[in-house]
Tab-separated table of C-alpha atoms in Angstrom:
chain	number	residue	atom	x	y	z
A	703	UNK	CA	-52.493	1.655	8.725
A	704	UNK	CA	-51.071	5.064	9.527
A	705	UNK	CA	-51.257	4.527	13.278
A	706	UNK	CA	-49.462	1.200	12.855
A	707	UNK	CA	-46.824	2.566	10.502
A	708	UNK	CA	-45.932	5.638	12.540
A	709	UNK	CA	-44.291	4.026	15.586
A	710	UNK	CA	-42.138	1.878	13.308
A	711	UNK	CA	-40.404	4.862	11.795
A	712	UNK	CA	-38.400	5.885	14.899
A	713	UNK	CA	-37.427	2.248	15.460
A	714	UNK	CA	-36.087	2.039	11.912
A	715	UNK	CA	-34.235	5.304	12.402
A	716	UNK	CA	-32.772	4.043	15.644
A	717	UNK	CA	-31.701	0.846	13.944
A	718	UNK	CA	-30.108	2.769	11.100
A	719	UNK	CA	-28.309	5.067	13.546
A	720	UNK	CA	-27.027	2.055	15.518
A	721	UNK	CA	-25.744	0.492	12.299
A	722	UNK	CA	-23.938	3.703	11.318
A	723	UNK	CA	-22.391	3.988	14.806
A	724	UNK	CA	-21.087	0.416	14.507
A	725	UNK	CA	-19.644	1.032	11.033
A	726	UNK	CA	-17.891	4.220	12.113
A	727	UNK	CA	-16.503	2.523	15.216
A	728	UNK	CA	-15.286	-0.376	13.054
A	729	UNK	CA	-13.330	2.025	10.804
A	730	UNK	CA	-11.723	3.744	13.814
A	731	UNK	CA	-10.964	0.404	15.392
A	732	UNK	CA	-9.370	-1.074	12.245
A	733	UNK	CA	-7.328	2.069	11.641
A	734	UNK	CA	-5.999	2.182	15.197
A	735	UNK	CA	-5.710	-1.385	16.515
A	736	UNK	CA	-5.696	-3.330	13.234
A	737	UNK	CA	-7.444	-6.408	11.914
A	738	UNK	CA	-6.609	-8.802	14.781
A	739	UNK	CA	-7.981	-6.444	17.427
A	740	UNK	CA	-11.184	-5.609	15.544
A	741	UNK	CA	-13.882	-8.021	16.703
A	742	UNK	CA	-17.661	-7.467	16.799
A	743	UNK	CA	-17.444	-7.329	20.617
A	744	UNK	CA	-14.682	-4.710	20.677
A	745	UNK	CA	-16.427	-2.569	18.047
A	746	UNK	CA	-19.779	-2.812	19.886
A	747	UNK	CA	-18.103	-1.564	23.070
A	748	UNK	CA	-16.417	1.293	21.210
A	749	UNK	CA	-19.760	2.252	19.626
A	750	UNK	CA	-21.613	2.069	22.965
A	751	UNK	CA	-23.924	-0.617	21.572
A	752	UNK	CA	-24.785	-3.887	23.343
A	753	UNK	CA	-23.130	-7.010	22.001
A	754	UNK	CA	-26.540	-8.500	21.207
A	755	UNK	CA	-27.636	-5.451	19.207
A	756	UNK	CA	-24.306	-5.459	17.334
A	757	UNK	CA	-24.700	-9.120	16.437
A	758	UNK	CA	-28.236	-8.473	15.253
A	759	UNK	CA	-26.657	-6.223	12.586
A	760	UNK	CA	-23.409	-8.139	11.920
A	761	UNK	CA	-22.871	-11.780	12.745
A	762	UNK	CA	-19.149	-11.914	11.968
A	763	UNK	CA	-16.117	-9.656	11.975
A	764	UNK	CA	-15.824	-10.182	8.198
A	765	UNK	CA	-19.407	-8.947	7.627
A	766	UNK	CA	-18.918	-5.941	9.891
A	767	UNK	CA	-15.558	-4.897	8.448
A	768	UNK	CA	-16.562	-5.297	4.811
A	769	UNK	CA	-19.735	-3.264	5.435
A	770	UNK	CA	-17.668	-0.633	7.252
A	771	UNK	CA	-15.226	-0.163	4.380
A	772	UNK	CA	-18.115	0.058	1.893
A	773	UNK	CA	-19.927	2.573	4.108
A	774	UNK	CA	-16.725	4.578	4.585
A	775	UNK	CA	-16.177	4.750	0.867
A	776	UNK	CA	-19.740	6.027	0.371
A	777	UNK	CA	-19.174	8.682	3.027
A	778	UNK	CA	-15.906	9.623	1.313
A	779	UNK	CA	-17.643	9.959	-2.046
A	780	UNK	CA	-20.378	12.097	-0.494
A	781	UNK	CA	-17.792	14.345	1.232
A	782	UNK	CA	-15.773	14.814	-1.936
A	783	UNK	CA	-18.987	15.684	-3.780
A	784	UNK	CA	-19.947	18.232	-1.066
A	785	UNK	CA	-16.480	19.701	-1.324
A	786	UNK	CA	-16.843	20.067	-5.102
A	787	UNK	CA	-20.349	21.526	-4.738
A	788	UNK	CA	-19.059	24.056	-2.199
A	789	UNK	CA	-16.857	25.494	-4.948
A	790	UNK	CA	-20.154	26.624	-6.548
A	791	UNK	CA	-19.364	25.830	-10.131
A	792	UNK	CA	-15.706	26.894	-10.013
A	793	UNK	CA	-13.513	24.097	-11.312
A	794	UNK	CA	-11.027	23.111	-8.563
A	795	UNK	CA	-7.386	23.416	-9.551
A	796	UNK	CA	-5.451	20.219	-10.264
A	797	UNK	CA	-3.446	20.810	-7.079
A	798	UNK	CA	-6.653	21.220	-5.041
A	799	UNK	CA	-7.928	17.860	-6.329
A	800	UNK	CA	-4.579	16.179	-5.627
A	801	UNK	CA	-4.418	17.654	-2.114
A	802	UNK	CA	-7.912	16.316	-1.410
A	803	UNK	CA	-6.901	12.877	-2.716
A	804	UNK	CA	-3.723	12.976	-0.623
A	805	UNK	CA	-5.878	13.629	2.469
A	806	UNK	CA	-8.329	10.835	1.636
A	807	UNK	CA	-5.569	8.283	1.109
A	808	UNK	CA	-3.939	9.050	4.458
A	809	UNK	CA	-7.242	9.076	6.403
A	810	UNK	CA	-8.487	6.412	8.866
A	811	UNK	CA	-10.675	5.130	6.021
A	812	UNK	CA	-7.614	4.298	3.892
A	813	UNK	CA	-5.933	2.662	6.875
A	814	UNK	CA	-9.079	0.630	7.593
A	815	UNK	CA	-9.384	-0.459	3.953
A	816	UNK	CA	-5.676	-1.378	3.913
A	817	UNK	CA	-6.209	-3.644	6.937
A	818	UNK	CA	-9.077	-5.343	5.110
A	819	UNK	CA	-7.189	-5.750	1.780
A	820	UNK	CA	-4.140	-7.182	3.590
A	821	UNK	CA	-6.245	-9.585	5.697
A	822	UNK	CA	-8.029	-10.701	2.509
A	823	UNK	CA	-4.716	-11.385	0.754
A	824	UNK	CA	-4.201	-14.474	2.936
A	825	UNK	CA	-7.821	-15.574	3.465
A	826	UNK	CA	-9.600	-17.061	0.440
A	827	UNK	CA	-13.141	-16.635	1.816
A	828	UNK	CA	-12.560	-13.027	2.747
A	829	UNK	CA	-10.857	-12.367	-0.585
A	830	UNK	CA	-13.987	-13.546	-2.452
A	831	UNK	CA	-15.977	-10.951	-0.516
A	832	UNK	CA	-13.440	-8.132	-0.789
A	833	UNK	CA	-12.487	-8.346	-4.494
A	834	UNK	CA	-15.863	-7.012	-5.776
A	835	UNK	CA	-15.809	-4.321	-3.074
A	836	UNK	CA	-12.270	-3.261	-4.036
A	837	UNK	CA	-13.345	-3.039	-7.683
A	838	UNK	CA	-16.408	-0.942	-6.773
A	839	UNK	CA	-14.425	1.419	-4.514
A	840	UNK	CA	-11.780	1.736	-7.240
A	841	UNK	CA	-14.359	2.580	-9.927
A	842	UNK	CA	-15.987	5.226	-7.698
A	843	UNK	CA	-12.634	6.823	-6.875
A	844	UNK	CA	-11.743	6.895	-10.569
A	845	UNK	CA	-15.093	8.391	-11.666
A	846	UNK	CA	-14.963	11.056	-8.975
A	847	UNK	CA	-11.370	12.002	-9.822
A	848	UNK	CA	-12.200	12.303	-13.537
A	849	UNK	CA	-15.146	14.537	-12.649
A	850	UNK	CA	-13.163	16.696	-10.210
A	851	UNK	CA	-10.323	17.171	-12.707
A	852	UNK	CA	-12.724	17.766	-15.580
A	853	UNK	CA	-10.641	15.201	-17.466
A	854	UNK	CA	-11.607	14.116	-20.978
A	855	UNK	CA	-10.951	10.379	-21.124
A	856	UNK	CA	-11.540	10.245	-24.873
A	857	UNK	CA	-8.123	11.880	-25.273
A	858	UNK	CA	-5.478	9.120	-25.513
A	859	UNK	CA	-3.391	8.818	-22.368
A	860	UNK	CA	-5.777	10.735	-20.114
A	861	UNK	CA	-7.368	7.618	-18.609
A	862	UNK	CA	-3.913	6.241	-17.762
A	863	UNK	CA	-2.862	9.572	-16.237
A	864	UNK	CA	-5.884	9.530	-13.925
A	865	UNK	CA	-5.152	5.902	-12.991
A	866	UNK	CA	-1.498	6.684	-12.326
A	867	UNK	CA	-2.617	9.549	-10.083
A	868	UNK	CA	-4.715	7.178	-7.983
A	869	UNK	CA	-1.884	4.620	-7.833
A	870	UNK	CA	0.481	7.387	-6.770
A	871	UNK	CA	-1.766	8.586	-3.924
A	872	UNK	CA	-2.265	4.961	-2.866
A	873	UNK	CA	1.523	4.640	-2.656
A	874	UNK	CA	1.670	7.913	-0.713
A	875	UNK	CA	-0.943	6.514	1.677
A	876	UNK	CA	1.314	3.558	2.331
A	877	UNK	CA	4.323	5.846	2.840
A	878	UNK	CA	2.378	7.680	5.570
A	879	UNK	CA	1.460	4.539	7.501
A	880	UNK	CA	4.284	4.541	10.069
A	881	UNK	CA	5.587	8.114	9.973
A	882	UNK	CA	4.215	11.546	9.099
A	883	UNK	CA	5.078	11.939	5.422
A	884	UNK	CA	3.024	15.087	4.832
A	885	UNK	CA	5.766	17.538	3.830
A	886	UNK	CA	7.325	15.167	1.297
A	887	UNK	CA	3.810	14.374	0.029
A	888	UNK	CA	3.000	18.084	-0.503
A	889	UNK	CA	6.196	18.563	-2.498
A	890	UNK	CA	5.493	15.525	-4.660
A	891	UNK	CA	1.867	16.456	-5.288
A	892	UNK	CA	2.849	19.997	-6.319
A	893	UNK	CA	5.158	18.566	-8.947
A	894	UNK	CA	2.642	15.876	-9.973
A	895	UNK	CA	0.020	18.605	-10.477
A	896	UNK	CA	2.196	20.144	-13.205
A	897	UNK	CA	2.838	16.782	-14.881
A	898	UNK	CA	-0.848	15.865	-14.737
A	899	UNK	CA	-2.006	19.250	-16.037
A	900	UNK	CA	0.278	18.906	-19.019
A	901	UNK	CA	-1.139	15.424	-19.706
A	902	UNK	CA	-4.750	16.580	-19.338
A	903	UNK	CA	-4.488	19.647	-21.522
A	904	UNK	CA	-2.662	17.818	-24.288
A	905	UNK	CA	-5.274	17.699	-27.038
A	906	UNK	CA	-3.323	15.509	-29.429
A	907	UNK	CA	-2.102	11.979	-28.664
A	908	UNK	CA	1.371	11.817	-27.074
A	909	UNK	CA	2.745	10.216	-30.239
B	660	UNK	CA	45.593	-21.479	16.037
B	661	UNK	CA	44.970	-22.754	12.519
B	662	UNK	CA	43.904	-26.198	13.618
B	663	UNK	CA	41.497	-24.647	16.123
B	664	UNK	CA	40.065	-22.171	13.671
B	665	UNK	CA	39.498	-24.594	10.807
B	666	UNK	CA	36.738	-26.789	12.265
B	667	UNK	CA	34.761	-23.678	13.277
B	668	UNK	CA	34.384	-22.513	9.700
B	669	UNK	CA	31.937	-25.234	8.515
B	670	UNK	CA	29.849	-24.747	11.676
B	671	UNK	CA	29.637	-21.037	10.986
B	672	UNK	CA	28.679	-21.741	7.389
B	673	UNK	CA	25.988	-24.166	8.509
B	674	UNK	CA	24.682	-21.619	10.964
B	675	UNK	CA	24.625	-18.934	8.282
B	676	UNK	CA	22.835	-21.276	5.869
B	677	UNK	CA	20.240	-22.153	8.534
B	678	UNK	CA	19.665	-18.461	9.198
B	679	UNK	CA	19.197	-17.743	5.489
B	680	UNK	CA	16.761	-20.679	5.152
B	681	UNK	CA	14.708	-19.312	8.049
B	682	UNK	CA	14.663	-15.797	6.602
B	683	UNK	CA	13.564	-17.020	3.160
B	684	UNK	CA	10.870	-19.227	4.700
B	685	UNK	CA	9.665	-16.248	6.766
B	686	UNK	CA	9.240	-14.124	3.615
B	687	UNK	CA	7.282	-16.886	1.852
B	688	UNK	CA	5.200	-17.475	4.946
B	689	UNK	CA	4.338	-13.786	5.454
B	690	UNK	CA	3.516	-13.340	1.777
B	691	UNK	CA	1.218	-16.363	1.673
B	692	UNK	CA	-0.422	-16.753	5.094
B	693	UNK	CA	0.073	-13.267	6.522
B	694	UNK	CA	1.276	-11.845	9.809
B	695	UNK	CA	-1.011	-13.792	12.148
B	696	UNK	CA	0.024	-17.156	10.688
B	697	UNK	CA	3.749	-16.397	10.691
B	698	UNK	CA	5.200	-17.697	13.969
B	699	UNK	CA	8.769	-18.896	14.658
B	700	UNK	CA	7.407	-22.470	14.925
B	701	UNK	CA	5.561	-22.347	11.586
B	702	UNK	CA	8.553	-20.785	9.810
B	703	UNK	CA	10.954	-23.338	11.324
B	704	UNK	CA	8.769	-26.151	10.009
B	705	UNK	CA	8.579	-24.562	6.559
B	706	UNK	CA	12.386	-24.167	6.521
B	707	UNK	CA	12.962	-27.746	7.708
B	708	UNK	CA	14.792	-26.468	10.793
B	709	UNK	CA	14.160	-27.677	14.356
B	710	UNK	CA	12.226	-25.308	16.609
B	711	UNK	CA	15.190	-25.161	18.971
B	712	UNK	CA	17.621	-24.202	16.228
B	713	UNK	CA	15.179	-21.560	14.956
B	714	UNK	CA	14.837	-20.057	18.420
B	715	UNK	CA	18.600	-20.015	18.776
B	716	UNK	CA	18.617	-17.561	15.844
B	717	UNK	CA	15.362	-15.674	16.533
B	718	UNK	CA	13.643	-15.527	19.887
B	719	UNK	CA	10.445	-13.806	18.722
B	720	UNK	CA	8.307	-13.491	15.626
B	721	UNK	CA	9.080	-9.756	15.579
B	722	UNK	CA	12.857	-10.411	15.496
B	723	UNK	CA	12.498	-13.043	12.769
B	724	UNK	CA	10.172	-11.030	10.543
B	725	UNK	CA	12.121	-7.788	10.804
B	726	UNK	CA	15.356	-9.634	9.974
B	727	UNK	CA	13.599	-11.361	7.056
B	728	UNK	CA	12.407	-8.112	5.491
B	729	UNK	CA	15.887	-6.581	5.912
B	730	UNK	CA	17.519	-9.673	4.386
B	731	UNK	CA	14.975	-9.724	1.538
B	732	UNK	CA	15.696	-6.115	0.736
B	733	UNK	CA	19.447	-6.838	0.635
B	734	UNK	CA	18.809	-9.762	-1.727
B	735	UNK	CA	16.621	-7.493	-3.871
B	736	UNK	CA	19.364	-4.857	-4.029
B	737	UNK	CA	21.925	-7.498	-4.977
B	738	UNK	CA	19.653	-8.917	-7.711
B	739	UNK	CA	18.931	-5.519	-9.186
B	740	UNK	CA	22.668	-4.803	-9.202
B	741	UNK	CA	23.352	-8.158	-10.951
B	742	UNK	CA	20.693	-7.305	-13.461
B	743	UNK	CA	22.300	-3.934	-14.145
B	744	UNK	CA	25.774	-5.497	-14.352
B	745	UNK	CA	24.479	-8.096	-16.830
B	746	UNK	CA	23.723	-5.244	-19.215
B	747	UNK	CA	27.521	-4.818	-19.418
B	748	UNK	CA	27.697	-1.069	-19.379
B	749	UNK	CA	24.639	-0.482	-21.558
B	750	UNK	CA	22.289	1.930	-19.790
B	751	UNK	CA	18.894	0.185	-19.308
B	752	UNK	CA	15.987	2.009	-20.890
B	753	UNK	CA	13.596	3.877	-18.583
B	754	UNK	CA	10.929	1.289	-19.372
B	755	UNK	CA	13.304	-1.567	-18.484
B	756	UNK	CA	13.958	0.038	-15.104
B	757	UNK	CA	10.244	0.632	-14.494
B	758	UNK	CA	9.374	-2.949	-15.479
B	759	UNK	CA	11.967	-4.240	-13.023
B	760	UNK	CA	10.562	-2.014	-10.280
B	761	UNK	CA	7.034	-3.171	-11.122
B	762	UNK	CA	8.175	-6.781	-10.671
B	763	UNK	CA	9.922	-6.051	-7.383
B	764	UNK	CA	6.892	-4.275	-5.926
B	765	UNK	CA	4.563	-7.171	-6.736
B	766	UNK	CA	6.969	-9.870	-5.480
B	767	UNK	CA	6.613	-11.949	-2.281
B	768	UNK	CA	9.150	-9.576	-0.732
B	769	UNK	CA	6.817	-6.591	-1.187
B	770	UNK	CA	3.911	-8.618	0.210
B	771	UNK	CA	6.012	-9.680	3.180
B	772	UNK	CA	7.142	-6.112	3.863
B	773	UNK	CA	3.538	-4.908	3.546
B	774	UNK	CA	2.463	-7.410	6.216
B	775	UNK	CA	5.202	-6.095	8.499
B	776	UNK	CA	4.429	-2.378	7.881
B	777	UNK	CA	0.694	-2.975	8.492
B	778	UNK	CA	1.308	-4.995	11.669
B	779	UNK	CA	3.653	-2.238	12.906
B	780	UNK	CA	1.003	0.430	12.295
B	781	UNK	CA	-0.986	-0.830	15.298
B	782	UNK	CA	1.854	-2.044	17.538
B	783	UNK	CA	4.039	0.648	19.128
B	784	UNK	CA	6.935	-1.664	20.027
B	785	UNK	CA	7.083	-3.166	16.564
B	786	UNK	CA	6.779	0.276	14.986
B	787	UNK	CA	9.896	1.467	16.852
B	788	UNK	CA	11.796	-1.433	15.299
B	789	UNK	CA	10.311	-1.100	11.810
B	790	UNK	CA	10.562	2.672	11.242
B	791	UNK	CA	14.393	2.708	10.898
B	792	UNK	CA	14.203	-0.392	8.679
B	793	UNK	CA	11.563	1.224	6.436
B	794	UNK	CA	13.755	4.327	6.124
B	795	UNK	CA	16.807	2.214	5.231
B	796	UNK	CA	14.929	0.119	2.669
B	797	UNK	CA	13.447	3.306	1.191
B	798	UNK	CA	16.872	4.975	0.889
B	799	UNK	CA	18.341	1.893	-0.807
B	800	UNK	CA	15.470	1.663	-3.278
B	801	UNK	CA	15.859	5.352	-4.087
B	802	UNK	CA	19.642	5.176	-4.557
B	803	UNK	CA	19.388	2.119	-6.771
B	804	UNK	CA	16.650	3.670	-8.911
B	805	UNK	CA	18.661	6.870	-9.385
B	806	UNK	CA	21.649	4.787	-10.448
B	807	UNK	CA	19.650	2.550	-12.805
B	808	UNK	CA	17.981	5.535	-14.455
B	809	UNK	CA	21.236	7.471	-14.599
B	810	UNK	CA	19.262	10.354	-13.098
B	811	UNK	CA	20.970	13.621	-12.213
B	812	UNK	CA	19.410	14.740	-8.944
B	813	UNK	CA	21.093	18.123	-9.081
B	814	UNK	CA	18.560	19.055	-11.769
B	815	UNK	CA	15.494	20.590	-10.060
B	816	UNK	CA	12.510	18.247	-10.050
B	817	UNK	CA	14.499	15.074	-10.804
B	818	UNK	CA	14.616	13.941	-7.184
B	819	UNK	CA	10.829	14.329	-6.885
B	820	UNK	CA	10.285	12.453	-10.167
B	821	UNK	CA	12.302	9.502	-8.854
B	822	UNK	CA	10.367	9.601	-5.572
B	823	UNK	CA	7.032	9.753	-7.407
B	824	UNK	CA	8.136	6.725	-9.447
B	825	UNK	CA	8.728	4.735	-6.271
B	826	UNK	CA	5.417	5.880	-4.749
B	827	UNK	CA	3.665	4.939	-7.978
B	828	UNK	CA	5.113	1.401	-8.039
B	829	UNK	CA	4.273	1.045	-4.343
B	830	UNK	CA	0.665	1.910	-5.206
B	831	UNK	CA	0.796	-0.564	-8.094
B	832	UNK	CA	2.039	-3.212	-5.664
B	833	UNK	CA	-1.008	-2.606	-3.495
B	834	UNK	CA	-3.299	-2.779	-6.542
B	835	UNK	CA	-1.890	-6.239	-7.319
B	836	UNK	CA	-2.512	-7.628	-3.838
B	837	UNK	CA	-5.899	-9.302	-4.421
B	838	UNK	CA	-6.105	-9.625	-8.205
B	839	UNK	CA	-3.658	-9.898	-11.103
B	840	UNK	CA	-3.175	-6.293	-12.190
B	841	UNK	CA	-0.282	-6.951	-14.589
B	842	UNK	CA	-1.809	-5.801	-17.887
B	843	UNK	CA	-3.049	-2.492	-16.438
B	844	UNK	CA	0.345	-2.072	-14.752
B	845	UNK	CA	2.227	-2.574	-18.033
B	846	UNK	CA	0.081	0.045	-19.754
B	847	UNK	CA	0.604	2.535	-16.947
B	848	UNK	CA	4.347	1.969	-16.761
B	849	UNK	CA	4.732	2.412	-20.526
B	850	UNK	CA	3.047	5.786	-20.281
B	851	UNK	CA	4.996	6.766	-17.146
B	852	UNK	CA	8.263	5.854	-18.892
B	853	UNK	CA	7.632	8.604	-21.462
B	854	UNK	CA	6.704	11.180	-18.823
B	855	UNK	CA	9.672	10.251	-16.643
B	856	UNK	CA	12.109	10.344	-19.536
B	857	UNK	CA	10.953	13.841	-20.392
B	858	UNK	CA	11.429	14.894	-16.750
B	859	UNK	CA	14.910	13.335	-16.561
B	860	UNK	CA	16.254	14.765	-19.777
B	861	UNK	CA	14.989	18.262	-19.046
B	862	UNK	CA	18.198	20.184	-18.388
B	863	UNK	CA	16.585	23.406	-17.238
B	864	UNK	CA	14.258	23.786	-14.247
B	865	UNK	CA	10.551	23.128	-14.989
B	866	UNK	CA	9.760	26.815	-14.398
């Protein structure tokens, strides 16, 4: 048993590494050349993987791209968690959390996800696949932001403030799509940090 | 002179009406079938205009779509102005303004513009054409929002609050792309109305 099982391990690892290379290449490809230019063949070439091997993992562009955005969002969650852990117990400031969110929502991952959401908006089959993914990614982003801010959602208004924060950074991501919007974004996030802090530390309902 | 000029007028009107029909059809087309499906031929058919007549007005998809988004944004400005005028001097409440913005940023026009921005993000030639348009549309939206809110931008922080409002509704527009997000949006805008009002009526700097 052991002698049979052993050689399989490296093959599985290789397969997993190939899959990850394809998913990362798909995110880069989507973010730079867009939905129309992102085919399994183009992504395979970018990843340095044979077309056959790529199609063993992903039969269609839709499968590949959806998996890539899901994978990217898991990587993003893991990175944000690492970042929080690196603070070694110190609670990050509201502005630190907002700056991190501002970076995430202007990253290739946001651009890749945007390409997928927009393609899905005019393709019923793709939409059926993307809606549950969008909901999952949204829930993860919300949970992580609540945790990073140390927000208490039992306080009335706090949940909405966290949601508004994520809608705001999503809007900022869109504003950064065609031109570098970073200095305006920094200014806005500094002011938003004050507004959000006031909302989070309010212990009585706003009314 | 007069007898020569007169017969030209109806032709010019017809031409202007044809152009407007094409631009409106292009917005609908972009919003429903997306960038890839929006060609001059498809839009001409949707508008009930011959392909030849359409190409007399717009030689390429890029020309047509850019003109459509510019036209749509002018129509939007005009409608918002009408809406404000209909209030006959009464200042709309902050929530009324936010509700109007929420509607605008989930309309076919927003979806059409989103298709154009996203297509431009991976097409250098199109980007060069779209960047000035995006800036113009952004300036108009900002000016109109300031006016509707009766905001005094000389007060520190007010300009950023108006900008954050527009980034927030842009993010809300994106959140409405694949699923109906209207009830969450209403809740968020109600809360933001209170925060924004406090920011606008603050007569001293936030520090």
